[in-house]
Amino acid sequence: MDVTDDSLINRPILASIHTEAFRHNLNRVRELAPESKIWSVIKARSYGHGLEAALKGLGSTDGFALLDIYDARWLRDKGWKGRILLLEGLFHQNELVLARDLACDLVVHCETQIQWLEDFQTKGGKPFNVFLKMNSGMNRLGLKPVLYKVAFHRLHALGCHMHHMTHLANADQTDQSPTVGAQLECFDGAIAGIAAPTSLANSAAILWHRNALGDWVRPGIMLYGASPTGNYQDIKHSHLQAVMHLHSEIIDIQELHKGDRVGYGGRYEAPEAMRIGVIACGYADGYPRQAKDGTPVWVDGGAADSSGLICPLVGRVSMDMITIDLRNAPQARIGTRVELWGTQVQVDDVAQMSGTIGYELLCALAPRVAVEIK
Ligand SMILES: *Cc1c(COP(=O)(O)O)cnc(C)c1O
């Protein structure tokens, strides 16, 4: 939902997308991979942040990588003249004309896609930039190493501008993982003697496997300021900034007696007399229903310096509301601002309390949440 008129916002939940943090994180990628060009990965509505904010904040990238050709068209309509990579190539043969008209680079990962290109190019289409994807051990998309060389030469013979590509399954192992080493060896072995630019590194490799950068890096999650491992401690010293700040407000306060229970199923029992804050944010906004008691929520301290306190979630997450323990926050009132995730609470910390990773929470931000681009 776009905010165009302040008077139209009724629920207080709001996701602010900080384009300055996008710029900062992109610069961090440049510092970490100064020799490489950057595909900024903006699949899944820019990991839930929206394409418009991504275009605004990441406009100095070398290219955008995404899945949906209609997102490519949106970028072109907005005037993006740089490169666009379709990360899974085409899903159907009939998208070739549009992909050419939009000047998209294509990932090619299977025999069927090669045949589509052979059909198309023999009819005289302008040759594509191709990122030929090798399955170097992840066993998801890509051609097996033994089939790679022949595929490469077939596409090269069509006039395609060729690049070598693979994807790493274990780059989130922050130590020097032997599985990353094995994939690199496989990749290097299969492309030996075939000169072309390479693309290997996701965020985890950019941060922790600097021997695997290649000519085009493909950062996603680090551009959004969350951790490839799902654990914030792993990026704490990497100088990344959270781009999405999710805020809401306390909409009611309950005074409990010792032994009173909170929410569906009465999961939380008050150990003493205490206040409970009710917040306008629930699983229908994308807040994870799995969140356990103790998941951190930041509550504004009311001081001019915007300091605040962490209050723990208590009781089950409902569709439209969560409840928090206000014993830390005697100043809290109806209307007090809270941060669900952003700078005071890391999205990865909420994710860890919910059995998932920050990626999933960011992508799951619900369409009903108002978004402002800052
Ligand atoms: C999503 C994706 C990336 C980005 O991964 P992050 O872990 O978010 O950095 C890179 N390459 C490919 C092929 C992807 O699908």
PDB file of C-alpha atoms in Angstrom, residues 21-297:
ATOM      1  CA  ALA A  21      20.613   2.728   4.096  1.00  0.00           C
ATOM      2  CA  PHE A  22      20.327   1.127   0.645  1.00  0.00           C
ATOM      3  CA  ARG A  23      23.039   3.492  -0.628  1.00  0.00           C
ATOM      4  CA  HIS A  24      25.215   2.774   2.390  1.00  0.00           C
ATOM      5  CA  ASN A  25      24.907  -1.009   2.023  1.00  0.00           C
ATOM      6  CA  LEU A  26      25.610  -0.862  -1.712  1.00  0.00           C
ATOM      7  CA  ASN A  27      28.782   1.101  -0.948  1.00  0.00           C
ATOM      8  CA  ARG A  28      29.764  -1.618   1.516  1.00  0.00           C
ATOM      9  CA  VAL A  29      29.434  -4.172  -1.280  1.00  0.00           C
ATOM     10  CA  ARG A  30      31.657  -1.972  -3.464  1.00  0.00           C
ATOM     11  CA  GLU A  31      34.265  -1.835  -0.713  1.00  0.00           C
ATOM     12  CA  LEU A  32      34.184  -5.591  -0.225  1.00  0.00           C
ATOM     13  CA  ALA A  33      34.235  -6.418  -3.943  1.00  0.00           C
ATOM     14  CA  PRO A  34      35.998  -3.448  -5.573  1.00  0.00           C
ATOM     15  CA  GLU A  35      36.957  -5.381  -8.705  1.00  0.00           C
ATOM     16  CA  SER A  36      33.493  -6.756  -9.363  1.00  0.00           C
ATOM     17  CA  LYS A  37      30.371  -5.381 -10.946  1.00  0.00           C
ATOM     18  CA  ILE A  38      27.213  -5.642  -8.872  1.00  0.00           C
ATOM     19  CA  TRP A  39      23.915  -7.285  -9.650  1.00  0.00           C
ATOM     20  CA  SER A  40      21.637  -5.945  -6.923  1.00  0.00           C
ATOM     21  CA  VAL A  41      19.153  -8.743  -6.310  1.00  0.00           C
ATOM     22  CA  ILE A  42      15.622  -7.371  -6.028  1.00  0.00           C
ATOM     23  CA  LYS A  43      13.492 -10.486  -6.434  1.00  0.00           C
ATOM     24  CA  ALA A  44      10.344 -10.904  -4.314  1.00  0.00           C
ATOM     25  CA  ARG A  45       9.428  -7.179  -4.431  1.00  0.00           C
ATOM     26  CA  SER A  46      12.963  -6.352  -3.297  1.00  0.00           C
ATOM     27  CA  TYR A  47      12.768  -8.757  -0.384  1.00  0.00           C
ATOM     28  CA  GLY A  48       9.508  -7.081   0.635  1.00  0.00           C
ATOM     29  CA  HIS A  49      10.847  -3.505   0.376  1.00  0.00           C
ATOM     30  CA  GLY A  50       9.194  -2.648  -2.951  1.00  0.00           C
ATOM     31  CA  LEU A  51      10.776  -2.012  -6.335  1.00  0.00           C
ATOM     32  CA  GLU A  52      10.302   1.722  -6.190  1.00  0.00           C
ATOM     33  CA  ALA A  53      12.438   2.138  -3.073  1.00  0.00           C
ATOM     34  CA  ALA A  54      15.069  -0.199  -4.517  1.00  0.00           C
ATOM     35  CA  LEU A  55      15.316   1.799  -7.710  1.00  0.00           C
ATOM     36  CA  LYS A  56      15.647   4.989  -5.696  1.00  0.00           C
ATOM     37  CA  GLY A  57      18.221   3.675  -3.213  1.00  0.00           C
ATOM     38  CA  LEU A  58      20.224   1.319  -5.430  1.00  0.00           C
ATOM     39  CA  GLY A  59      20.261   3.384  -8.611  1.00  0.00           C
ATOM     40  CA  SER A  60      24.064   3.383  -8.785  1.00  0.00           C
ATOM     41  CA  THR A  61      24.238  -0.410  -9.088  1.00  0.00           C
ATOM     42  CA  ASP A  62      25.586  -1.972 -12.296  1.00  0.00           C
ATOM     43  CA  GLY A  63      22.443  -3.995 -12.774  1.00  0.00           C
ATOM     44  CA  PHE A  64      19.328  -5.397 -11.151  1.00  0.00           C
ATOM     45  CA  ALA A  65      18.738  -9.134 -10.892  1.00  0.00           C
ATOM     46  CA  LEU A  66      15.171 -10.369 -10.516  1.00  0.00           C
ATOM     47  CA  LEU A  67      12.846 -13.200 -11.437  1.00  0.00           C
ATOM     48  CA  ASP A  68       9.725 -11.752 -12.973  1.00  0.00           C
ATOM     49  CA  ILE A  69       9.922 -10.274 -16.454  1.00  0.00           C
ATOM     50  CA  TYR A  70       7.095  -7.886 -15.556  1.00  0.00           C
ATOM     51  CA  ASP A  71       9.362  -6.398 -12.892  1.00  0.00           C
ATOM     52  CA  ALA A  72      11.932  -5.893 -15.646  1.00  0.00           C
ATOM     53  CA  ARG A  73       9.291  -4.078 -17.663  1.00  0.00           C
ATOM     54  CA  TRP A  74       8.420  -1.936 -14.648  1.00  0.00           C
ATOM     55  CA  LEU A  75      12.093  -0.917 -14.313  1.00  0.00           C
ATOM     56  CA  ARG A  76      12.320   0.012 -18.000  1.00  0.00           C
ATOM     57  CA  ASP A  77       9.066   1.985 -17.769  1.00  0.00           C
ATOM     58  CA  LYS A  78      10.607   3.931 -14.875  1.00  0.00           C
ATOM     59  CA  GLY A  79      13.602   4.774 -17.066  1.00  0.00           C
ATOM     60  CA  TRP A  80      16.187   2.237 -15.821  1.00  0.00           C
ATOM     61  CA  LYS A  81      18.771   1.998 -18.619  1.00  0.00           C
ATOM     62  CA  GLY A  82      21.288  -0.290 -16.913  1.00  0.00           C
ATOM     63  CA  ARG A  83      21.415  -4.025 -17.128  1.00  0.00           C
ATOM     64  CA  ILE A  84      18.704  -6.397 -15.899  1.00  0.00           C
ATOM     65  CA  LEU A  85      19.312 -10.096 -15.275  1.00  0.00           C
ATOM     66  CA  LEU A  86      16.475 -12.610 -15.224  1.00  0.00           C
ATOM     67  CA  LEU A  87      17.844 -14.870 -12.483  1.00  0.00           C
ATOM     68  CA  GLU A  88      15.995 -18.007 -13.562  1.00  0.00           C
ATOM     69  CA  GLY A  89      15.923 -17.100 -17.245  1.00  0.00           C
ATOM     70  CA  LEU A  90      12.649 -17.561 -19.052  1.00  0.00           C
ATOM     71  CA  PHE A  91       9.825 -19.699 -17.745  1.00  0.00           C
ATOM     72  CA  HIS A  92       8.162 -19.982 -21.167  1.00  0.00           C
ATOM     73  CA  GLN A  93       9.440 -19.723 -24.717  1.00  0.00           C
ATOM     74  CA  ASN A  94       6.974 -16.974 -25.602  1.00  0.00           C
ATOM     75  CA  GLU A  95       8.707 -14.550 -23.212  1.00  0.00           C
ATOM     76  CA  LEU A  96      11.727 -14.312 -25.554  1.00  0.00           C
ATOM     77  CA  VAL A  97      10.415 -11.384 -27.567  1.00  0.00           C
ATOM     78  CA  LEU A  98       9.622  -9.342 -24.480  1.00  0.00           C
ATOM     79  CA  ALA A  99      12.987 -10.249 -22.922  1.00  0.00           C
ATOM     80  CA  ARG A 100      14.731  -8.988 -26.050  1.00  0.00           C
ATOM     81  CA  ASP A 101      12.637  -5.833 -26.250  1.00  0.00           C
ATOM     82  CA  LEU A 102      13.480  -5.096 -22.614  1.00  0.00           C
ATOM     83  CA  ALA A 103      17.182  -5.862 -23.259  1.00  0.00           C
ATOM     84  CA  CYS A 104      17.321  -8.387 -20.427  1.00  0.00           C
ATOM     85  CA  ASP A 105      20.335 -10.557 -19.699  1.00  0.00           C
ATOM     86  CA  LEU A 106      19.279 -14.184 -19.336  1.00  0.00           C
ATOM     87  CA  VAL A 107      20.326 -16.922 -16.996  1.00  0.00           C
ATOM     88  CA  VAL A 108      20.259 -20.185 -18.933  1.00  0.00           C
ATOM     89  CA  HIS A 109      20.158 -23.207 -16.662  1.00  0.00           C
ATOM     90  CA  CYS A 110      18.796 -26.141 -18.680  1.00  0.00           C
ATOM     91  CA  GLU A 111      18.715 -27.794 -22.082  1.00  0.00           C
ATOM     92  CA  THR A 112      15.152 -26.624 -22.806  1.00  0.00           C
ATOM     93  CA  GLN A 113      16.151 -22.984 -22.430  1.00  0.00           C
ATOM     94  CA  ILE A 114      19.105 -23.550 -24.771  1.00  0.00           C
ATOM     95  CA  GLN A 115      16.748 -24.955 -27.420  1.00  0.00           C
ATOM     96  CA  TRP A 116      14.417 -21.961 -27.085  1.00  0.00           C
ATOM     97  CA  LEU A 117      17.368 -19.666 -27.746  1.00  0.00           C
ATOM     98  CA  GLU A 118      18.534 -21.737 -30.721  1.00  0.00           C
ATOM     99  CA  ASP A 119      15.034 -21.541 -32.215  1.00  0.00           C
ATOM    100  CA  PHE A 120      14.831 -17.818 -31.615  1.00  0.00           C
ATOM    101  CA  GLN A 121      18.309 -16.784 -32.724  1.00  0.00           C
ATOM    102  CA  THR A 122      18.191 -18.793 -35.947  1.00  0.00           C
ATOM    103  CA  LYS A 123      15.183 -16.611 -36.831  1.00  0.00           C
ATOM    104  CA  GLY A 124      17.497 -13.620 -36.568  1.00  0.00           C
ATOM    105  CA  GLY A 125      16.870 -12.253 -33.068  1.00  0.00           C
ATOM    106  CA  LYS A 126      19.515  -9.976 -31.576  1.00  0.00           C
ATOM    107  CA  PRO A 127      21.893 -12.108 -29.458  1.00  0.00           C
ATOM    108  CA  PHE A 128      21.407 -12.078 -25.694  1.00  0.00           C
ATOM    109  CA  ASN A 129      23.835 -11.635 -22.848  1.00  0.00           C
ATOM    110  CA  VAL A 130      23.741 -15.091 -21.268  1.00  0.00           C
ATOM    111  CA  PHE A 131      24.774 -16.198 -17.780  1.00  0.00           C
ATOM    112  CA  LEU A 132      25.119 -19.943 -18.231  1.00  0.00           C
ATOM    113  CA  LYS A 133      24.440 -21.591 -14.919  1.00  0.00           C
ATOM    114  CA  MET A 134      26.381 -24.600 -13.758  1.00  0.00           C
ATOM    115  CA  ASN A 135      25.204 -27.024 -11.100  1.00  0.00           C
ATOM    116  CA  SER A 136      28.459 -27.199  -9.153  1.00  0.00           C
ATOM    117  CA  GLY A 137      26.954 -29.184  -6.289  1.00  0.00           C
ATOM    118  CA  MET A 138      23.840 -27.455  -4.972  1.00  0.00           C
ATOM    119  CA  ASN A 139      21.628 -29.617  -7.207  1.00  0.00           C
ATOM    120  CA  ARG A 140      18.920 -27.043  -7.671  1.00  0.00           C
ATOM    121  CA  LEU A 141      19.231 -25.200 -11.021  1.00  0.00           C
ATOM    122  CA  GLY A 142      22.048 -25.563 -13.509  1.00  0.00           C
ATOM    123  CA  LEU A 143      23.760 -27.822 -16.010  1.00  0.00           C
ATOM    124  CA  LYS A 144      25.978 -30.604 -14.798  1.00  0.00           C
ATOM    125  CA  PRO A 145      29.687 -29.863 -15.280  1.00  0.00           C
ATOM    126  CA  VAL A 146      30.087 -32.587 -17.916  1.00  0.00           C
ATOM    127  CA  LEU A 147      27.398 -30.973 -20.093  1.00  0.00           C
ATOM    128  CA  TYR A 148      28.550 -27.428 -19.490  1.00  0.00           C
ATOM    129  CA  LYS A 149      31.255 -26.975 -22.105  1.00  0.00           C
ATOM    130  CA  VAL A 150      29.143 -28.135 -25.039  1.00  0.00           C
ATOM    131  CA  ALA A 151      26.224 -25.965 -23.905  1.00  0.00           C
ATOM    132  CA  PHE A 152      28.533 -22.980 -23.625  1.00  0.00           C
ATOM    133  CA  HIS A 153      29.846 -23.439 -27.165  1.00  0.00           C
ATOM    134  CA  ARG A 154      26.356 -23.910 -28.631  1.00  0.00           C
ATOM    135  CA  LEU A 155      25.225 -20.588 -27.179  1.00  0.00           C
ATOM    136  CA  HIS A 156      28.481 -18.920 -28.112  1.00  0.00           C
ATOM    137  CA  ALA A 157      27.993 -20.109 -31.682  1.00  0.00           C
ATOM    138  CA  LEU A 158      24.602 -18.330 -31.733  1.00  0.00           C
ATOM    139  CA  GLY A 159      26.407 -15.077 -31.018  1.00  0.00           C
ATOM    140  CA  CYS A 160      25.364 -14.831 -27.357  1.00  0.00           C
ATOM    141  CA  HIS A 161      27.665 -12.841 -25.068  1.00  0.00           C
ATOM    142  CA  MET A 162      28.605 -15.506 -22.580  1.00  0.00           C
ATOM    143  CA  HIS A 163      29.231 -15.476 -18.817  1.00  0.00           C
ATOM    144  CA  HIS A 164      29.896 -18.340 -16.409  1.00  0.00           C
ATOM    145  CA  MET A 165      27.624 -18.599 -13.386  1.00  0.00           C
ATOM    146  CA  THR A 166      27.051 -20.844 -10.409  1.00  0.00           C
ATOM    147  CA  HIS A 167      25.380 -20.582  -6.992  1.00  0.00           C
ATOM    148  CA  LEU A 168      26.892 -21.619  -3.653  1.00  0.00           C
ATOM    149  CA  ALA A 169      24.899 -23.763  -1.224  1.00  0.00           C
ATOM    150  CA  ASN A 170      27.015 -23.242   1.889  1.00  0.00           C
ATOM    151  CA  ALA A 171      28.558 -19.797   1.718  1.00  0.00           C
ATOM    152  CA  ASP A 172      26.696 -18.971   4.947  1.00  0.00           C
ATOM    153  CA  GLN A 173      29.200 -21.140   6.791  1.00  0.00           C
ATOM    154  CA  THR A 174      31.296 -18.220   7.939  1.00  0.00           C
ATOM    155  CA  ASP A 175      34.482 -20.236   8.410  1.00  0.00           C
ATOM    156  CA  GLN A 176      36.346 -21.560   5.372  1.00  0.00           C
ATOM    157  CA  SER A 177      33.777 -24.202   4.511  1.00  0.00           C
ATOM    158  CA  PRO A 178      35.059 -27.302   2.662  1.00  0.00           C
ATOM    159  CA  THR A 179      31.776 -27.503   0.721  1.00  0.00           C
ATOM    160  CA  VAL A 180      32.337 -24.004  -0.682  1.00  0.00           C
ATOM    161  CA  GLY A 181      35.833 -25.118  -1.651  1.00  0.00           C
ATOM    162  CA  ALA A 182      34.468 -28.207  -3.413  1.00  0.00           C
ATOM    163  CA  GLN A 183      31.951 -26.157  -5.407  1.00  0.00           C
ATOM    164  CA  LEU A 184      34.653 -23.678  -6.420  1.00  0.00           C
ATOM    165  CA  GLU A 185      36.949 -26.453  -7.547  1.00  0.00           C
ATOM    166  CA  CYS A 186      34.166 -28.021  -9.592  1.00  0.00           C
ATOM    167  CA  PHE A 187      33.306 -24.673 -11.202  1.00  0.00           C
ATOM    168  CA  ASP A 188      36.897 -23.681 -11.924  1.00  0.00           C
ATOM    169  CA  GLY A 189      37.599 -27.120 -13.368  1.00  0.00           C
ATOM    170  CA  ALA A 190      34.640 -27.054 -15.745  1.00  0.00           C
ATOM    171  CA  ILE A 191      35.294 -23.542 -17.078  1.00  0.00           C
ATOM    172  CA  ALA A 192      39.056 -24.001 -17.438  1.00  0.00           C
ATOM    173  CA  GLY A 193      40.184 -22.758 -20.831  1.00  0.00           C
ATOM    174  CA  ILE A 194      36.862 -21.017 -21.685  1.00  0.00           C
ATOM    175  CA  ALA A 195      37.393 -17.296 -21.210  1.00  0.00           C
ATOM    176  CA  ALA A 196      34.292 -15.409 -20.062  1.00  0.00           C
ATOM    177  CA  PRO A 197      33.301 -13.225 -17.104  1.00  0.00           C
ATOM    178  CA  THR A 198      32.120 -15.122 -14.013  1.00  0.00           C
ATOM    179  CA  SER A 199      29.382 -14.690 -11.409  1.00  0.00           C
ATOM    180  CA  LEU A 200      29.320 -16.714  -8.174  1.00  0.00           C
ATOM    181  CA  ALA A 201      28.941 -14.708  -5.010  1.00  0.00           C
ATOM    182  CA  ASN A 202      25.755 -14.113  -3.036  1.00  0.00           C
ATOM    183  CA  SER A 203      25.899 -11.953   0.117  1.00  0.00           C
ATOM    184  CA  ALA A 204      27.398 -14.728   2.228  1.00  0.00           C
ATOM    185  CA  ALA A 205      30.278 -15.227  -0.193  1.00  0.00           C
ATOM    186  CA  ILE A 206      30.882 -11.464  -0.433  1.00  0.00           C
ATOM    187  CA  LEU A 207      31.151 -11.321   3.351  1.00  0.00           C
ATOM    188  CA  TRP A 208      33.002 -14.545   4.100  1.00  0.00           C
ATOM    189  CA  HIS A 209      34.429 -16.217   0.994  1.00  0.00           C
ATOM    190  CA  ARG A 210      36.371 -13.523  -0.735  1.00  0.00           C
ATOM    191  CA  ASN A 211      38.138 -16.036  -2.973  1.00  0.00           C
ATOM    192  CA  ALA A 212      34.776 -16.577  -4.723  1.00  0.00           C
ATOM    193  CA  LEU A 213      33.811 -13.085  -5.841  1.00  0.00           C
ATOM    194  CA  GLY A 214      34.038 -13.345  -9.624  1.00  0.00           C
ATOM    195  CA  ASP A 215      33.422 -10.541 -12.101  1.00  0.00           C
ATOM    196  CA  TRP A 216      29.767  -9.986 -11.143  1.00  0.00           C
ATOM    197  CA  VAL A 217      28.682 -10.361  -7.508  1.00  0.00           C
ATOM    198  CA  ARG A 218      25.016 -10.960  -6.666  1.00  0.00           C
ATOM    199  CA  PRO A 219      24.232  -9.472  -3.251  1.00  0.00           C
ATOM    200  CA  GLY A 220      20.693  -9.714  -1.963  1.00  0.00           C
ATOM    201  CA  ILE A 221      20.134  -9.804   1.780  1.00  0.00           C
ATOM    202  CA  MET A 222      23.147  -7.670   2.713  1.00  0.00           C
ATOM    203  CA  LEU A 223      21.716  -4.783   0.698  1.00  0.00           C
ATOM    204  CA  TYR A 224      18.717  -4.905   3.030  1.00  0.00           C
ATOM    205  CA  GLY A 225      20.914  -4.965   6.143  1.00  0.00           C
ATOM    206  CA  ALA A 226      20.085  -8.477   7.366  1.00  0.00           C
ATOM    207  CA  SER A 227      22.313 -11.501   7.816  1.00  0.00           C
ATOM    208  CA  PRO A 228      22.803 -14.317   5.298  1.00  0.00           C
ATOM    209  CA  THR A 229      22.959 -16.732   8.229  1.00  0.00           C
ATOM    210  CA  GLY A 230      19.815 -15.444   9.904  1.00  0.00           C
ATOM    211  CA  ASN A 231      21.977 -14.546  12.914  1.00  0.00           C
ATOM    212  CA  TYR A 232      22.572 -10.838  13.402  1.00  0.00           C
ATOM    213  CA  GLN A 233      25.756 -11.436  15.407  1.00  0.00           C
ATOM    214  CA  ASP A 234      27.419 -12.636  12.207  1.00  0.00           C
ATOM    215  CA  ILE A 235      27.050  -9.232  10.495  1.00  0.00           C
ATOM    216  CA  LYS A 236      27.221  -7.065  13.586  1.00  0.00           C
ATOM    217  CA  HIS A 237      30.678  -5.795  12.629  1.00  0.00           C
ATOM    218  CA  SER A 238      30.075  -5.605   8.859  1.00  0.00           C
ATOM    219  CA  HIS A 239      28.653  -2.057   8.973  1.00  0.00           C
ATOM    220  CA  LEU A 240      25.366  -2.779   7.256  1.00  0.00           C
ATOM    221  CA  GLN A 241      22.213  -0.823   8.001  1.00  0.00           C
ATOM    222  CA  ALA A 242      18.641  -2.077   8.236  1.00  0.00           C
ATOM    223  CA  VAL A 243      16.630  -0.637   5.354  1.00  0.00           C
ATOM    224  CA  MET A 244      13.127  -1.527   6.554  1.00  0.00           C
ATOM    225  CA  HIS A 245      11.953  -0.065   9.860  1.00  0.00           C
ATOM    226  CA  LEU A 246       8.598  -1.482  10.938  1.00  0.00           C
ATOM    227  CA  HIS A 247       6.788   0.650  13.487  1.00  0.00           C
ATOM    228  CA  SER A 248       3.413   0.638  15.141  1.00  0.00           C
ATOM    229  CA  GLU A 249       1.742   1.893  18.311  1.00  0.00           C
ATOM    230  CA  ILE A 250       0.254   0.664  21.541  1.00  0.00           C
ATOM    231  CA  ILE A 251      -3.520   0.730  21.045  1.00  0.00           C
ATOM    232  CA  ASP A 252      -4.609  -0.537  24.466  1.00  0.00           C
ATOM    233  CA  ILE A 253      -3.200  -1.391  27.883  1.00  0.00           C
ATOM    234  CA  GLN A 254      -4.469  -4.138  30.184  1.00  0.00           C
ATOM    235  CA  GLU A 255      -3.800  -4.250  33.927  1.00  0.00           C
ATOM    236  CA  LEU A 256      -3.354  -7.880  34.953  1.00  0.00           C
ATOM    237  CA  HIS A 257      -3.427  -9.593  38.345  1.00  0.00           C
ATOM    238  CA  LYS A 258      -0.989 -12.360  39.183  1.00  0.00           C
ATOM    239  CA  GLY A 259      -2.193 -15.551  37.442  1.00  0.00           C
ATOM    240  CA  ASP A 260      -4.184 -13.808  34.670  1.00  0.00           C
ATOM    241  CA  ARG A 261      -3.576 -15.165  31.195  1.00  0.00           C
ATOM    242  CA  VAL A 262      -3.029 -13.362  27.891  1.00  0.00           C
ATOM    243  CA  GLY A 263      -4.386 -14.013  24.400  1.00  0.00           C
ATOM    244  CA  TYR A 264      -5.476 -17.138  22.522  1.00  0.00           C
ATOM    245  CA  GLY A 265      -4.833 -20.321  24.450  1.00  0.00           C
ATOM    246  CA  GLY A 266      -3.708 -18.264  27.432  1.00  0.00           C
ATOM    247  CA  ARG A 267      -0.105 -19.061  26.580  1.00  0.00           C
ATOM    248  CA  TYR A 268       1.318 -16.453  28.960  1.00  0.00           C
ATOM    249  CA  GLU A 269       0.467 -16.310  32.656  1.00  0.00           C
ATOM    250  CA  ALA A 270       1.239 -13.118  34.598  1.00  0.00           C
ATOM    251  CA  PRO A 271       3.741 -13.925  37.385  1.00  0.00           C
ATOM    252  CA  GLU A 272       2.665 -10.809  39.259  1.00  0.00           C
ATOM    253  CA  ALA A 273       0.455  -7.760  38.766  1.00  0.00           C
ATOM    254  CA  MET A 274       1.626  -6.133  35.540  1.00  0.00           C
ATOM    255  CA  ARG A 275       0.650  -4.065  32.518  1.00  0.00           C
ATOM    256  CA  ILE A 276       0.269  -5.555  29.050  1.00  0.00           C
ATOM    257  CA  GLY A 277       0.544  -3.392  25.934  1.00  0.00           C
ATOM    258  CA  VAL A 278      -1.558  -4.299  22.912  1.00  0.00           C
ATOM    259  CA  ILE A 279       0.084  -3.379  19.596  1.00  0.00           C
ATOM    260  CA  ALA A 280      -1.472  -2.958  16.164  1.00  0.00           C
ATOM    261  CA  CYS A 281       0.582  -5.592  14.362  1.00  0.00           C
ATOM    262  CA  GLY A 282      -0.251  -9.226  13.781  1.00  0.00           C
ATOM    263  CA  TYR A 283       0.455 -12.132  11.496  1.00  0.00           C
ATOM    264  CA  ALA A 284      -1.744 -10.597   8.795  1.00  0.00           C
ATOM    265  CA  ASP A 285       0.854  -7.809   8.654  1.00  0.00           C
ATOM    266  CA  GLY A 286       3.669 -10.306   8.256  1.00  0.00           C
ATOM    267  CA  TYR A 287       4.705 -10.567  11.904  1.00  0.00           C
ATOM    268  CA  PRO A 288       5.521 -14.247  12.475  1.00  0.00           C
ATOM    269  CA  ARG A 289       2.844 -16.208  14.328  1.00  0.00           C
ATOM    270  CA  GLN A 290       5.558 -18.578  15.562  1.00  0.00           C
ATOM    271  CA  ALA A 291       7.165 -15.822  17.667  1.00  0.00           C
ATOM    272  CA  LYS A 292       7.825 -17.080  21.170  1.00  0.00           C
ATOM    273  CA  ASP A 293       7.350 -15.271  24.473  1.00  0.00           C
ATOM    274  CA  GLY A 294      10.403 -13.065  24.911  1.00  0.00           C
ATOM    275  CA  THR A 295      10.658 -11.884  21.283  1.00  0.00           C
ATOM    276  CA  PRO A 296      11.966  -8.303  21.585  1.00  0.00           C
ATOM    277  CA  VAL A 297       9.825  -5.245  20.828  1.00  0.00           C
TER     278      VAL A 297
END
